[in-house]
Coordinates of C-alpha atoms in Angstrom, one line a residue:
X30 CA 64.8 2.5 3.0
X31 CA 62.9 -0.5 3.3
X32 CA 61.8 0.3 6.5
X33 CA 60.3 3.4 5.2
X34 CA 58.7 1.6 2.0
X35 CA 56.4 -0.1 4.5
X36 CA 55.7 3.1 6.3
X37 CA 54.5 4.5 2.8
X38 CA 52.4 1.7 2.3
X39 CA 50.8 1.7 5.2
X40 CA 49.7 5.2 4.7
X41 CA 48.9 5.2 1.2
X42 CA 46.4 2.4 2.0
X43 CA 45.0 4.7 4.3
X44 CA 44.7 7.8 2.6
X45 CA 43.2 5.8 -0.4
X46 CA 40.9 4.7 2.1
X47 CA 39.8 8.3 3.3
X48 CA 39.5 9.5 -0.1
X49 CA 37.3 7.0 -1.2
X50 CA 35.0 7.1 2.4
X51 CA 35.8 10.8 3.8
X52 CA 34.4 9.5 7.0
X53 CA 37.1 10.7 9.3
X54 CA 37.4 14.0 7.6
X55 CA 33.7 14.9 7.4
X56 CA 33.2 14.0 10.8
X57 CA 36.1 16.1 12.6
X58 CA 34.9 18.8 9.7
X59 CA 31.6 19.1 11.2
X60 CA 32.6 19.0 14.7
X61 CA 35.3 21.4 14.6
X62 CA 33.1 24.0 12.8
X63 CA 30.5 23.0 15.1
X64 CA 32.9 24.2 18.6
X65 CA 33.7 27.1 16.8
X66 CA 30.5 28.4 15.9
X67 CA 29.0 27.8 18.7
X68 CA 31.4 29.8 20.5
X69 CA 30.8 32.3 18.1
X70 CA 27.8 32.9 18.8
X71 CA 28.0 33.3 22.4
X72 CA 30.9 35.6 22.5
X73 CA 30.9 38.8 20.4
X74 CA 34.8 39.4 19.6
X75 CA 34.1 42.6 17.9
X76 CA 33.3 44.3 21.3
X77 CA 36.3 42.4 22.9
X78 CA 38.7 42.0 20.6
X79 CA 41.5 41.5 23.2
X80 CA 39.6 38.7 25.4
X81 CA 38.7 37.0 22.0
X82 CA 42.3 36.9 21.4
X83 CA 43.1 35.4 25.1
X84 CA 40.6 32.1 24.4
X85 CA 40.7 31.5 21.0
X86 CA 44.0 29.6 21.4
X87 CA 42.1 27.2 24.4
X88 CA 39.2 27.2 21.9
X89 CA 41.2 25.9 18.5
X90 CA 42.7 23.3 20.2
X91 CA 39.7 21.8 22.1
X92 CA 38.2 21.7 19.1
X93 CA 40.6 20.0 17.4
X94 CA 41.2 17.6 20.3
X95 CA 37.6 16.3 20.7
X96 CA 37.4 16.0 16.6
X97 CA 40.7 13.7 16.0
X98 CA 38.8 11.6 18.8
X99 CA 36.2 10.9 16.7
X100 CA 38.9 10.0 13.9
X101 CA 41.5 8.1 15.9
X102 CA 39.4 4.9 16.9
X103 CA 37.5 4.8 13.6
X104 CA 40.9 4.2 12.1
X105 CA 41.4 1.1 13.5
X106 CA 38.0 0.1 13.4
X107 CA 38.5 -0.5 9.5
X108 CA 41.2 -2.7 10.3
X109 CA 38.6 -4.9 11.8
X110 CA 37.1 -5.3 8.9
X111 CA 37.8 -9.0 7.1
X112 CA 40.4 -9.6 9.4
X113 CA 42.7 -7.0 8.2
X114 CA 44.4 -6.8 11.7
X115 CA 45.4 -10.4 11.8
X116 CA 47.2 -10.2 8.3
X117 CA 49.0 -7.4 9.7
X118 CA 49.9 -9.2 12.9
X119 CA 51.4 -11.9 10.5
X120 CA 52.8 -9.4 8.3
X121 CA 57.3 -9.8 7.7
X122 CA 57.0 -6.1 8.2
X123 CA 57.8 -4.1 11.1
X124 CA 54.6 -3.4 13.5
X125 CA 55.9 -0.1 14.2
X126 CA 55.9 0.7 10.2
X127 CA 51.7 0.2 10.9
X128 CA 52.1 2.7 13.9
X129 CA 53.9 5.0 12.2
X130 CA 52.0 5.0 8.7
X131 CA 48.3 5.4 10.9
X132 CA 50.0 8.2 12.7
X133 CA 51.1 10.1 9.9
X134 CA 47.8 9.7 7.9
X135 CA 45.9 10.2 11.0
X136 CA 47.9 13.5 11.1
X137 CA 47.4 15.0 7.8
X138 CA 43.5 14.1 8.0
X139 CA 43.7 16.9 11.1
X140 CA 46.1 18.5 9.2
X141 CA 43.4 18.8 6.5
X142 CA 40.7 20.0 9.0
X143 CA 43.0 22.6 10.4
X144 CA 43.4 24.4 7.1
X145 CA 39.6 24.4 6.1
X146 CA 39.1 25.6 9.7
X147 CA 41.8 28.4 10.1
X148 CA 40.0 31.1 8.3
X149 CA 36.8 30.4 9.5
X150 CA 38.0 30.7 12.9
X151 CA 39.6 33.6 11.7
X152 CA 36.7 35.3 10.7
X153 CA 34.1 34.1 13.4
X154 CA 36.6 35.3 16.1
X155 CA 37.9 38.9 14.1
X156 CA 41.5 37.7 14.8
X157 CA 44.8 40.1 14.3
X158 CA 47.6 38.0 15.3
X159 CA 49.6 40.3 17.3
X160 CA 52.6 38.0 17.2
X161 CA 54.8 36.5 14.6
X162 CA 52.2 34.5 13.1
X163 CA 55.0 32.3 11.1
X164 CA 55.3 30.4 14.5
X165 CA 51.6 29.1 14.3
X166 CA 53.4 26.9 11.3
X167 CA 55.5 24.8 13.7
X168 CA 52.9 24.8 16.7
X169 CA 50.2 23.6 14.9
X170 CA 51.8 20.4 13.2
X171 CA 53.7 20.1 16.4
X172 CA 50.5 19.8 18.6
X173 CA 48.9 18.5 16.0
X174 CA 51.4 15.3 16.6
X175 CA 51.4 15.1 20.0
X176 CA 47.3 14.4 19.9
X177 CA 47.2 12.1 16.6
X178 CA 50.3 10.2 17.9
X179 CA 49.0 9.3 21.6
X180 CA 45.2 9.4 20.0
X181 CA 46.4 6.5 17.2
X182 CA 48.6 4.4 20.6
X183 CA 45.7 4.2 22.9
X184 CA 42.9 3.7 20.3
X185 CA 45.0 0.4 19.0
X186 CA 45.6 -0.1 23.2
X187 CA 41.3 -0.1 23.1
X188 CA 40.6 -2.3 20.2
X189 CA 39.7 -5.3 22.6
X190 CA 37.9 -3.0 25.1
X191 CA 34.0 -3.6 25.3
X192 CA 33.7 0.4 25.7
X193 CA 36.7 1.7 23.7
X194 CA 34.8 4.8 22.4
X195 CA 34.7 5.8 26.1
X196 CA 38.5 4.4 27.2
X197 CA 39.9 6.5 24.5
X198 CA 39.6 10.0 25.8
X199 CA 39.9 8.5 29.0
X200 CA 43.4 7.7 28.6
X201 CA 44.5 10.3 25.8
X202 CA 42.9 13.2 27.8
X203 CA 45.4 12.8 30.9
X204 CA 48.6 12.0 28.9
X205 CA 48.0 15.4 26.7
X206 CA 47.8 17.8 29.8
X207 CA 51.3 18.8 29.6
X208 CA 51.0 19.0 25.4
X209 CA 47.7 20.5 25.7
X210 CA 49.3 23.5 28.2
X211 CA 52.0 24.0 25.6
X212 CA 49.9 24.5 23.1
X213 CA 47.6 26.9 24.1
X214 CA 50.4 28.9 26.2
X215 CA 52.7 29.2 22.6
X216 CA 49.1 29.7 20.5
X217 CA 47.7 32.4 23.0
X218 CA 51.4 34.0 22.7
X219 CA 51.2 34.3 19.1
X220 CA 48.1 35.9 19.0
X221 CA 48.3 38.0 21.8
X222 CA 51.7 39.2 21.8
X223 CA 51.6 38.6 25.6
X224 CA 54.4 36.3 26.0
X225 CA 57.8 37.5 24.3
X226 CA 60.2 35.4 21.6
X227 CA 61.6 33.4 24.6
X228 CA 58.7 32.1 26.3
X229 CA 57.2 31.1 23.0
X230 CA 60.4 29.5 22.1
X231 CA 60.7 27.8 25.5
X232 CA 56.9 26.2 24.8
X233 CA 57.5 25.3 21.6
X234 CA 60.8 23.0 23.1
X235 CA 58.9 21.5 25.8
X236 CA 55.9 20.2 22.9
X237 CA 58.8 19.3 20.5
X238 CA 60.2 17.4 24.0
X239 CA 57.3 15.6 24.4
X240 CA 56.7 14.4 21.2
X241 CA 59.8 12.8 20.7
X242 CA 59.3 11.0 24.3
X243 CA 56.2 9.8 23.5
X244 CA 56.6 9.1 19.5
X245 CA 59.4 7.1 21.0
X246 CA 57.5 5.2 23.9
X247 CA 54.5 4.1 20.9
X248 CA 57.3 3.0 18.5
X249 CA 58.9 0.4 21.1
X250 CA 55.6 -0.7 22.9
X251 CA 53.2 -1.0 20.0
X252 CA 54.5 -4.5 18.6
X253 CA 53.6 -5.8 22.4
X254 CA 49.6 -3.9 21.9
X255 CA 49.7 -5.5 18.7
X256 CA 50.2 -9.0 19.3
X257 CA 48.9 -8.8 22.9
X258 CA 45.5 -11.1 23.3

């Protein structure tokens, strides 16, 4: 329980933060509904309803992915700020309750974009989810973690980098391949009908797979990125 307090702390501050700046969310806002109006406008889904359907799953979630970028390394940029970083560093509380309360805000800002985002996606792209559309509900929080919780690893691994803007996608773009492929495969499923209850079910198991993996790697390695100099 006290490990958890710490957790709750950590993202309280942040959210506090976010609500009083709404930098993070503005800027994956705008760039989200940038990708997908953009798109819009060069593909007419009335007259193909059925290839609108095929790459609007690649579509949400490169949009999504290129936004939390923008999110993930300006949340530890703040705890630049006055030093903040070092206090945490000397903090009696577990560095993997920081990790895990940046993750989790960092998730429900995307978390917030996604559901200002859905229905204008919806609309730009005409989409009739074939599917059972109740699965979208545990892909999209389940991709959503695999990108904020690999996104919020590497952007602390960065901090010290002279070009960590750029070192970012460098690394998170690689290590979300096999997350990336899920998602689009289960999302494109959904909406398409294409793939029947197993296959989905099967991509849904490999993301939740490779989130625990790789919640688990962050959680053990972050205390060493932390203190490392």
């Amino acid at each position: 329980m006290k490990y958890l307090h710490h957790v709750w702390d950590h993202l309280r501050k942040d959210l506090r933060l976010e609500w009083r700046s709404r930098d993070s969310i503005n800027g994956m806002l705008f760039f989200s509904l940038l990708v997908v109006v953009v798109f819009g406008l060069a593909f007419d889904p009335t007259s193909y309803p059925t290839m609108a359907r095929q790459i609007s799953g690649g579509i949400l979630w490169v949009a999504l992915l290129f936004a939390s970028i923008t999110a993930l390394n300006q949340s530890w940029t703040r705890e630049q700020r006055n030093n903040v970083l070092e206090a945490q560093r000397m903090a009696p509380s577990p560095a993997s309750a920081l990790f895990l309360g940046k993750a989790l805000a960092n998730m429900l800002f995307v978390l917030a974009v996604e559901a200002v985002l859905a229905p204008i996606f919806i609309v730009f792209f005409n989409l009739h989810a074939l599917g059972n559309v109740w699965l979208l509900a545990v892909i999209l929080p389940l991709g959503t973690w695999a990108l904020v919780v690999n996104g919020t690893f590497f952007a602390a691994l960065g901090l010290r980098a002279r070009n960590r803007e750029l070192l970012l996608p460098l690394l998170l773009l690689p290590i979300s391949l096999p997350a990336l492929l899920a998602m689009v495969q289960a999302t494109t499923g959904v909406l398409t009908a294409d793939l029947d209850p197993i296959q989905i079910n099967t991509w849904i198991k490999q993301l939740l797979g490779y989130d625990i993996i790789f919640t688990t790697v962050c959680i053990l390695l972050f205390e060493t990125v932390l203190n490392a100099e």
